[in-house]
Amino acid sequence: MNEIKEIKINLKDRSYKIFINDDIEKILVNSIEKILARPKVFIVTDENVAGFILPKIKKILEDAGIKTKSIIIPSGEKSKSFQSLEKLIKELLNYKIERQDSLIALGGGVIGDLVGFASSIIYRGIDFIQIPTTILSQVDSSVGGKTGINLEEGKNLVGSFHQPRAVITDVSLLQTLPKREIIAGYAEILKCSILGDKDFFNWLKINQKEILNLNNNLVAEAVEKSCILKAKIVEEDEKESGKRALLNLGHTFGHAIENKINKDGHGILHGEAIGIGMCLAAEFSVEMNLCSKKNKEEIIEIIKKSGLPTDLKDLNTEIYAEEIIEIFSLDKKRKDNSNTFILISDIGNAIIKDEISDDKLKTFLISNGFK
Ligand code: GLY
């Protein structure tokens, strides 16, 4: 890919660029010096990523005269905890990190969220750069400055808004991902199109198969379109006091399902839960007379064709409506004891709907396969 795609997120003194290409060396050589306050970085990554890409990135940086130190943490969601955060910060302090140094978050959403949060609190905030290595992190979690960790009570309940200094996205890094993870990450691309861009949705209908087969040019275009949409929303509402909530389409239902299923030890990927969450949001939009049945069917069809689950039946597990409503009660978006949902009035047009009662939800969930 010749051209490096660049998307600027305009946030005054916190503005930054997302760089997209299929050659990490090209992006780093072109941009890294301008991004760093001084040529010293701490690369934080996980065991899975360390083996395949860390040595290459260290070499590119060191060849460019940048000192590097790497820290490898265990892979998986359990690293998004207070315990891992404390361990990481202590390790960085042992290595004598200074205020002008930068952290690099090299990995998926877990690494990005944890490292972003650590960099927002070490010395009351130092610079960090995102190098996302999964689809989900390339189109969603690396962009927009949400950082955080999980508690037993729920995901992302503790965190901060801390924008990275840059996002460096190499779509060729996705080639080593298992198919299941590619499909799950793709859910966030579908989400962007459904919530804000009908032309993008129609483009995905045509190109979905090739994107899932990781045609680099098409993946780069899909990541770019998703990031442009996200950048616009974040520019308007950085701290989620309004419009940014639209990016949570499918996430209230999805998070609750994910939380419940993973607690039971069955294992569902975030994007898979979001696939079902978006189908439930579409069904609920019809139920609330907000969108047409035809729109709903089109949404469910594209999700199904991508290979994502669309229905609780696809998960072979029983979930009680009451349990899901209990999880909603801890949702950050809940206001005055009633529920807020992101629903759809059309493909490419999501809306925020609040004051939805627990009773209404319970009836809806039971008519959609919950016990
Ligand atoms: N992942 C949703 C957001 O960044 O707001």
mmCIF file of C-alpha atoms and ligand atoms in Angstrom:
data_model
loop_
_atom_site.group_PDB
_atom_site.id
_atom_site.type_symbol
_atom_site.label_atom_id
_atom_site.label_comp_id
_atom_site.label_asym_id
_atom_site.label_seq_id
_atom_site.Cartn_x
_atom_site.Cartn_y
_atom_site.Cartn_z
ATOM 1 C CA MET A 1 0.000 0.000 0.000
ATOM 2 C CA ASN A 2 1.725 3.187 -1.118
ATOM 3 C CA GLU A 3 -0.195 5.852 0.669
ATOM 4 C CA ILE A 4 -0.298 6.127 4.477
ATOM 5 C CA LYS A 5 -3.881 7.050 5.346
ATOM 6 C CA GLU A 6 -4.034 9.823 7.959
ATOM 7 C CA ILE A 7 -7.066 10.804 10.003
ATOM 8 C CA LYS A 8 -6.808 13.788 12.299
ATOM 9 C CA ILE A 9 -8.791 13.951 15.521
ATOM 10 C CA ASN A 10 -9.211 17.632 16.362
ATOM 11 C CA LEU A 11 -9.262 18.085 20.124
ATOM 12 C CA LYS A 12 -7.340 21.351 20.615
ATOM 13 C CA ASP A 13 -4.078 20.627 22.473
ATOM 14 C CA ARG A 14 -4.995 16.933 22.628
ATOM 15 C CA SER A 15 -5.311 16.545 18.842
ATOM 16 C CA TYR A 16 -3.595 13.604 17.196
ATOM 17 C CA LYS A 17 -3.494 11.492 14.059
ATOM 18 C CA ILE A 18 -4.399 7.917 13.235
ATOM 19 C CA PHE A 19 -1.997 6.479 10.644
ATOM 20 C CA ILE A 20 -3.144 3.450 8.630
ATOM 21 C CA ASN A 21 -1.044 1.309 6.284
ATOM 22 C CA ASP A 22 0.004 -2.324 5.840
ATOM 23 C CA ASP A 23 3.662 -1.689 6.682
ATOM 24 C CA ILE A 24 4.438 -0.662 10.259
ATOM 25 C CA GLU A 25 8.001 0.269 9.363
ATOM 26 C CA LYS A 26 6.803 2.793 6.815
ATOM 27 C CA ILE A 27 4.466 4.446 9.330
ATOM 28 C CA LEU A 28 6.977 4.497 12.194
ATOM 29 C CA VAL A 29 9.836 5.839 10.086
ATOM 30 C CA ASN A 30 7.560 8.594 8.757
ATOM 31 C CA SER A 31 5.977 9.687 11.986
ATOM 32 C CA ILE A 32 7.597 8.568 15.234
ATOM 33 C CA GLU A 33 10.193 11.309 15.691
ATOM 34 C CA LYS A 34 7.549 14.036 15.359
ATOM 35 C CA ILE A 35 5.355 12.320 17.946
ATOM 36 C CA LEU A 36 7.823 11.700 20.775
ATOM 37 C CA ALA A 37 8.804 14.397 23.286
ATOM 38 C CA ARG A 38 12.158 12.643 23.568
ATOM 39 C CA PRO A 39 13.594 9.445 22.058
ATOM 40 C CA LYS A 40 12.796 7.018 24.841
ATOM 41 C CA VAL A 41 9.809 4.655 24.945
ATOM 42 C CA PHE A 42 8.490 1.880 27.169
ATOM 43 C CA ILE A 43 6.684 -0.699 25.061
ATOM 44 C CA VAL A 44 4.032 -2.614 26.967
ATOM 45 C CA THR A 45 2.645 -5.685 25.288
ATOM 46 C CA ASP A 46 1.287 -9.137 26.082
ATOM 47 C CA GLU A 47 2.710 -12.624 25.757
ATOM 48 C CA ASN A 48 0.869 -13.321 22.479
ATOM 49 C CA VAL A 49 1.964 -10.160 20.710
ATOM 50 C CA ALA A 50 5.515 -10.172 22.082
ATOM 51 C CA GLY A 51 6.561 -13.190 20.034
ATOM 52 C CA PHE A 52 5.488 -12.058 16.621
ATOM 53 C CA ILE A 53 5.913 -8.314 16.387
ATOM 54 C CA LEU A 54 7.791 -6.873 19.382
ATOM 55 C CA PRO A 55 11.344 -7.645 18.105
ATOM 56 C CA LYS A 56 10.546 -6.021 14.744
ATOM 57 C CA ILE A 57 9.153 -2.859 16.349
ATOM 58 C CA LYS A 58 12.080 -2.583 18.774
ATOM 59 C CA LYS A 59 14.512 -2.844 15.869
ATOM 60 C CA ILE A 60 12.712 -0.193 13.798
ATOM 61 C CA LEU A 61 12.709 2.190 16.772
ATOM 62 C CA GLU A 62 16.300 1.503 17.808
ATOM 63 C CA ASP A 63 17.491 1.951 14.201
ATOM 64 C CA ALA A 64 15.809 5.354 14.355
ATOM 65 C CA GLY A 65 17.832 6.241 17.484
ATOM 66 C CA ILE A 66 15.034 5.665 19.992
ATOM 67 C CA LYS A 67 15.837 3.871 23.268
ATOM 68 C CA THR A 68 13.329 1.139 24.089
ATOM 69 C CA LYS A 69 12.464 -0.949 27.122
ATOM 70 C CA SER A 70 9.755 -3.575 26.937
ATOM 71 C CA ILE A 71 7.391 -4.988 29.518
ATOM 72 C CA ILE A 72 5.403 -8.121 28.784
ATOM 73 C CA ILE A 73 2.240 -8.826 30.726
ATOM 74 C CA PRO A 74 -0.070 -11.885 30.669
ATOM 75 C CA SER A 75 -2.590 -12.008 27.800
ATOM 76 C CA GLY A 76 -6.305 -11.760 28.464
ATOM 77 C CA GLU A 77 -8.997 -9.687 30.094
ATOM 78 C CA LYS A 78 -7.772 -10.529 33.616
ATOM 79 C CA SER A 79 -4.877 -8.131 33.061
ATOM 80 C CA LYS A 80 -7.377 -5.242 33.094
ATOM 81 C CA SER A 81 -7.343 -5.178 36.907
ATOM 82 C CA PHE A 82 -6.139 -2.974 39.764
ATOM 83 C CA GLN A 83 -3.547 -5.622 40.559
ATOM 84 C CA SER A 84 -2.018 -5.597 37.056
ATOM 85 C CA LEU A 85 -2.193 -1.811 36.941
ATOM 86 C CA GLU A 86 -0.218 -1.520 40.169
ATOM 87 C CA LYS A 87 2.318 -4.124 39.000
ATOM 88 C CA LEU A 88 2.810 -2.317 35.683
ATOM 89 C CA ILE A 89 3.265 1.090 37.327
ATOM 90 C CA LYS A 90 5.750 -0.306 39.856
ATOM 91 C CA GLU A 91 7.713 -1.938 37.044
ATOM 92 C CA LEU A 92 7.841 1.338 35.107
ATOM 93 C CA LEU A 93 8.994 3.196 38.223
ATOM 94 C CA ASN A 94 11.674 0.541 38.827
ATOM 95 C CA TYR A 95 12.893 1.209 35.295
ATOM 96 C CA LYS A 96 13.059 4.899 36.244
ATOM 97 C CA ILE A 97 10.478 6.161 33.773
ATOM 98 C CA GLU A 98 10.466 9.972 33.577
ATOM 99 C CA ARG A 99 7.735 12.490 32.693
ATOM 100 C CA GLN A 100 9.053 13.132 29.176
ATOM 101 C CA ASP A 101 9.151 9.419 28.254
ATOM 102 C CA SER A 102 6.314 7.788 26.339
ATOM 103 C CA LEU A 103 4.523 4.499 26.724
ATOM 104 C CA ILE A 104 3.591 2.413 23.707
ATOM 105 C CA ALA A 105 0.537 0.186 24.050
ATOM 106 C CA LEU A 106 1.270 -2.663 21.632
ATOM 107 C CA GLY A 107 -1.625 -5.102 21.513
ATOM 108 C CA GLY A 108 -5.401 -5.386 21.568
ATOM 109 C CA GLY A 109 -8.038 -3.632 23.639
ATOM 110 C CA VAL A 110 -6.849 -4.993 26.982
ATOM 111 C CA ILE A 111 -3.326 -3.628 26.507
ATOM 112 C CA GLY A 112 -4.607 -0.313 25.101
ATOM 113 C CA ASP A 113 -7.045 0.245 27.965
ATOM 114 C CA LEU A 114 -4.599 -0.766 30.707
ATOM 115 C CA VAL A 115 -1.571 1.093 29.329
ATOM 116 C CA GLY A 116 -3.686 4.144 28.495
ATOM 117 C CA PHE A 117 -4.995 4.231 32.066
ATOM 118 C CA ALA A 118 -1.510 3.740 33.526
ATOM 119 C CA SER A 119 -0.164 6.594 31.390
ATOM 120 C CA SER A 120 -3.010 8.857 32.516
ATOM 121 C CA ILE A 121 -2.066 8.471 36.192
ATOM 122 C CA ILE A 122 1.735 8.037 36.280
ATOM 123 C CA TYR A 123 3.089 11.437 37.331
ATOM 124 C CA ARG A 124 -0.498 12.727 36.745
ATOM 125 C CA GLY A 125 -0.249 11.924 33.043
ATOM 126 C CA ILE A 126 2.437 11.085 30.484
ATOM 127 C CA ASP A 127 2.259 10.540 26.712
ATOM 128 C CA PHE A 128 1.287 7.238 25.170
ATOM 129 C CA ILE A 129 0.980 5.844 21.666
ATOM 130 C CA GLN A 130 -1.407 3.149 20.561
ATOM 131 C CA ILE A 131 -0.226 0.392 18.215
ATOM 132 C CA PRO A 132 -3.384 -1.749 17.997
ATOM 133 C CA THR A 133 -2.972 -5.335 16.775
ATOM 134 C CA THR A 134 -6.580 -6.579 16.607
ATOM 135 C CA ILE A 135 -9.478 -5.380 14.443
ATOM 136 C CA LEU A 136 -11.463 -4.416 17.498
ATOM 137 C CA SER A 137 -8.684 -2.194 18.799
ATOM 138 C CA GLN A 138 -7.866 -0.768 15.358
ATOM 139 C CA VAL A 139 -11.405 0.470 14.758
ATOM 140 C CA ASP A 140 -12.587 1.193 18.246
ATOM 141 C CA SER A 141 -10.681 0.979 21.507
ATOM 142 C CA SER A 142 -7.401 2.617 20.389
ATOM 143 C CA VAL A 143 -9.244 5.709 19.165
ATOM 144 C CA GLY A 144 -10.918 8.320 21.343
ATOM 145 C CA GLY A 145 -9.044 8.175 24.637
ATOM 146 C CA LYS A 146 -11.200 5.874 26.742
ATOM 147 C CA THR A 147 -8.931 3.961 29.114
ATOM 148 C CA GLY A 148 -9.700 1.776 32.094
ATOM 149 C CA ILE A 149 -9.859 -1.466 33.984
ATOM 150 C CA ASN A 150 -12.591 -3.887 35.050
ATOM 151 C CA LEU A 151 -13.989 -4.619 38.485
ATOM 152 C CA GLU A 152 -15.781 -7.762 39.559
ATOM 153 C CA GLU A 153 -18.962 -5.664 39.404
ATOM 154 C CA GLY A 154 -18.538 -4.898 35.710
ATOM 155 C CA LYS A 155 -16.298 -3.953 32.821
ATOM 156 C CA ASN A 156 -14.571 -0.570 32.516
ATOM 157 C CA LEU A 157 -16.051 0.778 35.747
ATOM 158 C CA VAL A 158 -12.785 2.572 36.634
ATOM 159 C CA GLY A 159 -10.880 4.624 34.095
ATOM 160 C CA SER A 160 -10.141 7.974 32.547
ATOM 161 C CA PHE A 161 -10.264 9.897 29.296
ATOM 162 C CA HIS A 162 -6.658 10.212 28.155
ATOM 163 C CA GLN A 163 -6.022 10.728 24.452
ATOM 164 C CA PRO A 164 -3.026 9.011 22.863
ATOM 165 C CA ARG A 165 -0.390 11.092 21.047
ATOM 166 C CA ALA A 166 -0.948 8.938 17.939
ATOM 167 C CA VAL A 167 -2.531 5.710 16.760
ATOM 168 C CA ILE A 168 -0.340 3.613 14.477
ATOM 169 C CA THR A 169 -2.354 0.983 12.645
ATOM 170 C CA ASP A 170 -0.804 -1.729 10.506
ATOM 171 C CA VAL A 171 -3.620 -3.828 9.036
ATOM 172 C CA SER A 172 -1.196 -6.591 8.011
ATOM 173 C CA LEU A 173 -0.755 -7.427 11.720
ATOM 174 C CA LEU A 174 -4.258 -8.922 11.592
ATOM 175 C CA GLN A 175 -3.087 -11.766 9.329
ATOM 176 C CA THR A 176 -2.049 -13.930 12.289
ATOM 177 C CA LEU A 177 -5.352 -13.631 14.158
ATOM 178 C CA PRO A 178 -7.667 -16.640 14.471
ATOM 179 C CA LYS A 179 -10.753 -16.418 12.234
ATOM 180 C CA ARG A 180 -13.076 -16.264 15.249
ATOM 181 C CA GLU A 181 -11.321 -13.158 16.537
ATOM 182 C CA ILE A 182 -11.375 -11.503 13.103
ATOM 183 C CA ILE A 183 -15.133 -11.986 12.857
ATOM 184 C CA ALA A 184 -15.644 -10.721 16.418
ATOM 185 C CA GLY A 185 -13.582 -7.583 15.724
ATOM 186 C CA TYR A 186 -15.510 -7.004 12.525
ATOM 187 C CA ALA A 187 -18.647 -6.504 14.676
ATOM 188 C CA GLU A 188 -17.295 -3.054 15.612
ATOM 189 C CA ILE A 189 -16.929 -2.144 11.922
ATOM 190 C CA LEU A 190 -20.523 -3.200 11.300
ATOM 191 C CA LYS A 191 -21.539 -1.180 14.357
ATOM 192 C CA CYS A 192 -20.019 2.012 12.928
ATOM 193 C CA SER A 193 -21.879 1.611 9.649
ATOM 194 C CA ILE A 194 -25.212 0.805 11.312
ATOM 195 C CA LEU A 195 -25.049 3.725 13.709
ATOM 196 C CA GLY A 196 -23.860 6.416 11.371
ATOM 197 C CA ASP A 197 -23.225 5.699 7.694
ATOM 198 C CA LYS A 198 -25.672 3.943 5.369
ATOM 199 C CA ASP A 199 -23.311 4.134 2.360
ATOM 200 C CA PHE A 200 -20.648 2.407 4.446
ATOM 201 C CA PHE A 201 -23.214 -0.271 5.402
ATOM 202 C CA ASN A 202 -24.030 -0.867 1.723
ATOM 203 C CA TRP A 203 -20.297 -0.946 0.890
ATOM 204 C CA LEU A 204 -19.785 -3.569 3.621
ATOM 205 C CA LYS A 205 -22.593 -5.683 2.152
ATOM 206 C CA ILE A 206 -20.570 -5.907 -1.058
ATOM 207 C CA ASN A 207 -17.116 -6.252 0.506
ATOM 208 C CA GLN A 208 -17.767 -8.158 3.737
ATOM 209 C CA LYS A 209 -16.431 -11.502 2.492
ATOM 210 C CA GLU A 210 -13.144 -10.054 1.245
ATOM 211 C CA ILE A 211 -12.693 -7.981 4.400
ATOM 212 C CA LEU A 212 -13.134 -11.104 6.516
ATOM 213 C CA ASN A 213 -10.589 -12.826 4.260
ATOM 214 C CA LEU A 214 -8.240 -9.949 5.166
ATOM 215 C CA ASN A 215 -7.717 -8.246 1.841
ATOM 216 C CA ASN A 216 -5.355 -5.557 3.193
ATOM 217 C CA ASN A 217 -6.608 -2.748 0.937
ATOM 218 C CA LEU A 218 -10.244 -3.347 1.836
ATOM 219 C CA VAL A 219 -9.496 -3.820 5.540
ATOM 220 C CA ALA A 220 -7.547 -0.535 5.530
ATOM 221 C CA GLU A 221 -10.507 1.187 3.861
ATOM 222 C CA ALA A 222 -12.979 -0.291 6.368
ATOM 223 C CA VAL A 223 -10.747 0.731 9.299
ATOM 224 C CA GLU A 224 -10.386 4.218 7.812
ATOM 225 C CA LYS A 225 -14.154 4.656 7.312
ATOM 226 C CA SER A 226 -14.823 3.438 10.874
ATOM 227 C CA CYS A 227 -12.168 5.744 12.351
ATOM 228 C CA ILE A 228 -13.430 8.779 10.390
ATOM 229 C CA LEU A 229 -16.894 8.197 11.802
ATOM 230 C CA LYS A 230 -15.574 7.692 15.332
ATOM 231 C CA ALA A 231 -13.272 10.740 15.060
ATOM 232 C CA LYS A 232 -16.227 12.989 14.143
ATOM 233 C CA ILE A 233 -18.250 11.795 17.127
ATOM 234 C CA VAL A 234 -15.324 12.086 19.567
ATOM 235 C CA GLU A 235 -14.543 15.612 18.337
ATOM 236 C CA GLU A 236 -18.126 16.642 19.134
ATOM 237 C CA ASP A 237 -18.386 14.892 22.487
ATOM 238 C CA GLU A 238 -15.034 13.772 23.865
ATOM 239 C CA LYS A 239 -16.229 12.921 27.385
ATOM 240 C CA GLU A 240 -19.520 11.231 26.433
ATOM 241 C CA SER A 241 -21.981 13.735 27.757
ATOM 242 C CA GLY A 242 -24.235 13.113 24.756
ATOM 243 C CA LYS A 243 -23.589 11.960 21.225
ATOM 244 C CA ARG A 244 -20.603 9.710 21.964
ATOM 245 C CA ALA A 245 -23.007 7.268 23.607
ATOM 246 C CA LEU A 246 -24.113 6.352 20.053
ATOM 247 C CA LEU A 247 -20.876 4.355 19.793
ATOM 248 C CA ASN A 248 -22.352 2.040 22.391
ATOM 249 C CA LEU A 249 -24.887 0.631 19.935
ATOM 250 C CA GLY A 250 -25.395 -3.021 20.895
ATOM 251 C CA HIS A 251 -23.153 -2.603 23.946
ATOM 252 C CA THR A 252 -25.704 -2.381 26.774
ATOM 253 C CA PHE A 253 -27.273 -5.705 25.816
ATOM 254 C CA GLY A 254 -23.891 -7.003 24.648
ATOM 255 C CA HIS A 255 -21.926 -6.140 27.805
ATOM 256 C CA ALA A 256 -24.584 -7.698 30.002
ATOM 257 C CA ILE A 257 -24.559 -10.942 27.980
ATOM 258 C CA GLU A 258 -20.747 -10.969 27.924
ATOM 259 C CA ASN A 259 -20.528 -10.312 31.650
ATOM 260 C CA LYS A 260 -23.029 -13.062 32.482
ATOM 261 C CA ILE A 261 -21.631 -15.699 30.100
ATOM 262 C CA ASN A 262 -17.995 -15.114 30.965
ATOM 263 C CA LYS A 263 -18.763 -15.230 34.689
ATOM 264 C CA ASP A 264 -20.255 -18.673 34.085
ATOM 265 C CA GLY A 265 -16.995 -19.685 32.423
ATOM 266 C CA HIS A 266 -18.429 -20.409 28.947
ATOM 267 C CA GLY A 267 -16.446 -17.770 27.099
ATOM 268 C CA ILE A 268 -17.818 -15.366 24.533
ATOM 269 C CA LEU A 269 -15.770 -12.762 22.678
ATOM 270 C CA HIS A 270 -16.706 -9.100 23.080
ATOM 271 C CA GLY A 271 -17.627 -8.732 19.394
ATOM 272 C CA GLU A 272 -19.791 -11.859 19.482
ATOM 273 C CA ALA A 273 -21.784 -10.422 22.378
ATOM 274 C CA ILE A 274 -22.023 -7.124 20.473
ATOM 275 C CA GLY A 275 -23.354 -9.034 17.430
ATOM 276 C CA ILE A 276 -26.271 -10.312 19.526
ATOM 277 C CA GLY A 277 -26.515 -6.917 21.252
ATOM 278 C CA MET A 278 -26.966 -5.131 17.911
ATOM 279 C CA CYS A 279 -29.652 -7.615 16.826
ATOM 280 C CA LEU A 280 -31.481 -7.066 20.124
ATOM 281 C CA ALA A 281 -31.140 -3.285 19.688
ATOM 282 C CA ALA A 282 -32.653 -3.600 16.188
ATOM 283 C CA GLU A 283 -35.508 -5.789 17.504
ATOM 284 C CA PHE A 284 -36.127 -3.350 20.357
ATOM 285 C CA SER A 285 -36.156 -0.431 17.896
ATOM 286 C CA VAL A 286 -38.976 -2.140 15.986
ATOM 287 C CA GLU A 287 -40.790 -2.886 19.249
ATOM 288 C CA MET A 288 -40.572 0.816 20.147
ATOM 289 C CA ASN A 289 -41.879 1.789 16.670
ATOM 290 C CA LEU A 290 -38.645 3.579 15.865
ATOM 291 C CA CYS A 291 -37.468 1.612 12.864
ATOM 292 C CA SER A 292 -38.961 -0.560 10.127
ATOM 293 C CA LYS A 293 -38.976 -4.359 10.142
ATOM 294 C CA LYS A 294 -37.140 -4.214 6.812
ATOM 295 C CA ASN A 295 -34.248 -2.270 8.357
ATOM 296 C CA LYS A 296 -34.102 -4.700 11.249
ATOM 297 C CA GLU A 297 -34.023 -7.676 8.893
ATOM 298 C CA GLU A 298 -31.235 -6.125 6.825
ATOM 299 C CA ILE A 299 -29.176 -5.547 9.976
ATOM 300 C CA ILE A 300 -29.693 -9.068 11.278
ATOM 301 C CA GLU A 301 -28.917 -10.517 7.841
ATOM 302 C CA ILE A 302 -25.527 -8.803 7.476
ATOM 303 C CA ILE A 303 -24.573 -9.773 11.045
ATOM 304 C CA LYS A 304 -25.590 -13.395 10.414
ATOM 305 C CA LYS A 305 -23.715 -13.533 7.098
ATOM 306 C CA SER A 306 -20.529 -12.328 8.795
ATOM 307 C CA GLY A 307 -20.621 -15.431 11.009
ATOM 308 C CA LEU A 308 -21.469 -13.620 14.252
ATOM 309 C CA PRO A 309 -24.134 -14.991 16.596
ATOM 310 C CA THR A 310 -27.425 -13.132 16.225
ATOM 311 C CA ASP A 311 -29.576 -14.855 18.780
ATOM 312 C CA LEU A 312 -29.321 -16.372 22.263
ATOM 313 C CA LYS A 313 -30.072 -19.761 20.634
ATOM 314 C CA ASP A 314 -26.674 -19.511 18.909
ATOM 315 C CA LEU A 315 -24.997 -19.596 22.341
ATOM 316 C CA ASN A 316 -26.618 -22.771 23.688
ATOM 317 C CA THR A 317 -27.079 -21.282 27.112
ATOM 318 C CA GLU A 318 -29.935 -20.071 29.270
ATOM 319 C CA ILE A 319 -29.952 -16.512 30.577
ATOM 320 C CA TYR A 320 -32.575 -15.059 32.889
ATOM 321 C CA ALA A 321 -33.991 -11.635 32.030
ATOM 322 C CA GLU A 322 -33.710 -10.669 35.725
ATOM 323 C CA GLU A 323 -29.963 -11.378 35.714
ATOM 324 C CA ILE A 324 -29.466 -9.130 32.694
ATOM 325 C CA ILE A 325 -31.531 -6.342 34.253
ATOM 326 C CA GLU A 326 -29.443 -6.628 37.445
ATOM 327 C CA ILE A 327 -26.317 -6.137 35.299
ATOM 328 C CA PHE A 328 -27.927 -3.125 33.551
ATOM 329 C CA SER A 329 -28.311 -1.545 36.993
ATOM 330 C CA LEU A 330 -24.509 -1.200 37.175
ATOM 331 C CA ASP A 331 -24.240 0.259 33.691
ATOM 332 C CA LYS A 332 -22.500 3.615 33.550
ATOM 333 C CA LYS A 333 -25.183 4.892 31.169
ATOM 334 C CA ARG A 334 -28.015 4.324 33.657
ATOM 335 C CA LYS A 335 -29.737 7.475 34.870
ATOM 336 C CA ASP A 336 -32.289 7.917 37.693
ATOM 337 C CA ASN A 337 -32.889 4.172 37.931
ATOM 338 C CA SER A 338 -34.130 3.886 34.374
ATOM 339 C CA ASN A 339 -32.294 2.493 31.381
ATOM 340 C CA THR A 340 -30.797 4.267 28.411
ATOM 341 C CA PHE A 341 -30.395 2.403 25.135
ATOM 342 C CA ILE A 342 -28.932 3.212 21.770
ATOM 343 C CA LEU A 343 -31.580 2.328 19.222
ATOM 344 C CA ILE A 344 -31.969 2.790 15.483
ATOM 345 C CA SER A 345 -34.393 4.896 13.480
ATOM 346 C CA ASP A 346 -32.826 3.863 10.168
ATOM 347 C CA ILE A 347 -29.665 2.140 8.956
ATOM 348 C CA GLY A 348 -26.988 4.790 9.480
ATOM 349 C CA ASN A 349 -29.011 6.642 12.083
ATOM 350 C CA ALA A 350 -28.809 5.679 15.738
ATOM 351 C CA ILE A 351 -30.587 7.534 18.522
ATOM 352 C CA ILE A 352 -30.314 7.728 22.301
ATOM 353 C CA LYS A 353 -33.469 6.592 24.037
ATOM 354 C CA ASP A 354 -33.767 6.918 27.794
ATOM 355 C CA GLU A 355 -36.354 6.322 30.501
ATOM 356 C CA ILE A 356 -36.872 2.704 29.499
ATOM 357 C CA SER A 357 -38.287 0.871 32.504
ATOM 358 C CA ASP A 358 -37.054 -2.462 33.830
ATOM 359 C CA ASP A 359 -40.553 -3.911 33.298
ATOM 360 C CA LYS A 360 -40.592 -3.019 29.616
ATOM 361 C CA LEU A 361 -37.145 -4.557 29.221
ATOM 362 C CA LYS A 362 -38.108 -7.707 31.018
ATOM 363 C CA THR A 363 -41.098 -8.289 28.730
ATOM 364 C CA PHE A 364 -38.913 -7.617 25.689
ATOM 365 C CA LEU A 365 -36.123 -9.950 26.833
ATOM 366 C CA ILE A 366 -38.533 -12.782 27.622
ATOM 367 C CA SER A 367 -40.105 -12.496 24.167
ATOM 368 C CA ASN A 368 -36.567 -12.754 22.717
ATOM 369 C CA GLY A 369 -35.435 -16.012 24.218
ATOM 370 C CA PHE A 370 -34.442 -15.035 27.776
ATOM 371 C CA LYS A 371 -35.980 -16.983 30.686
HETATM 372 N N1 GLY B 1 -16.075 2.319 22.441
HETATM 373 C C1 GLY B 1 -16.951 3.400 22.557
HETATM 374 C C2 GLY B 1 -16.268 4.723 22.719
HETATM 375 O O1 GLY B 1 -15.085 4.821 22.515
HETATM 376 O O2 GLY B 1 -16.918 5.670 23.069
#
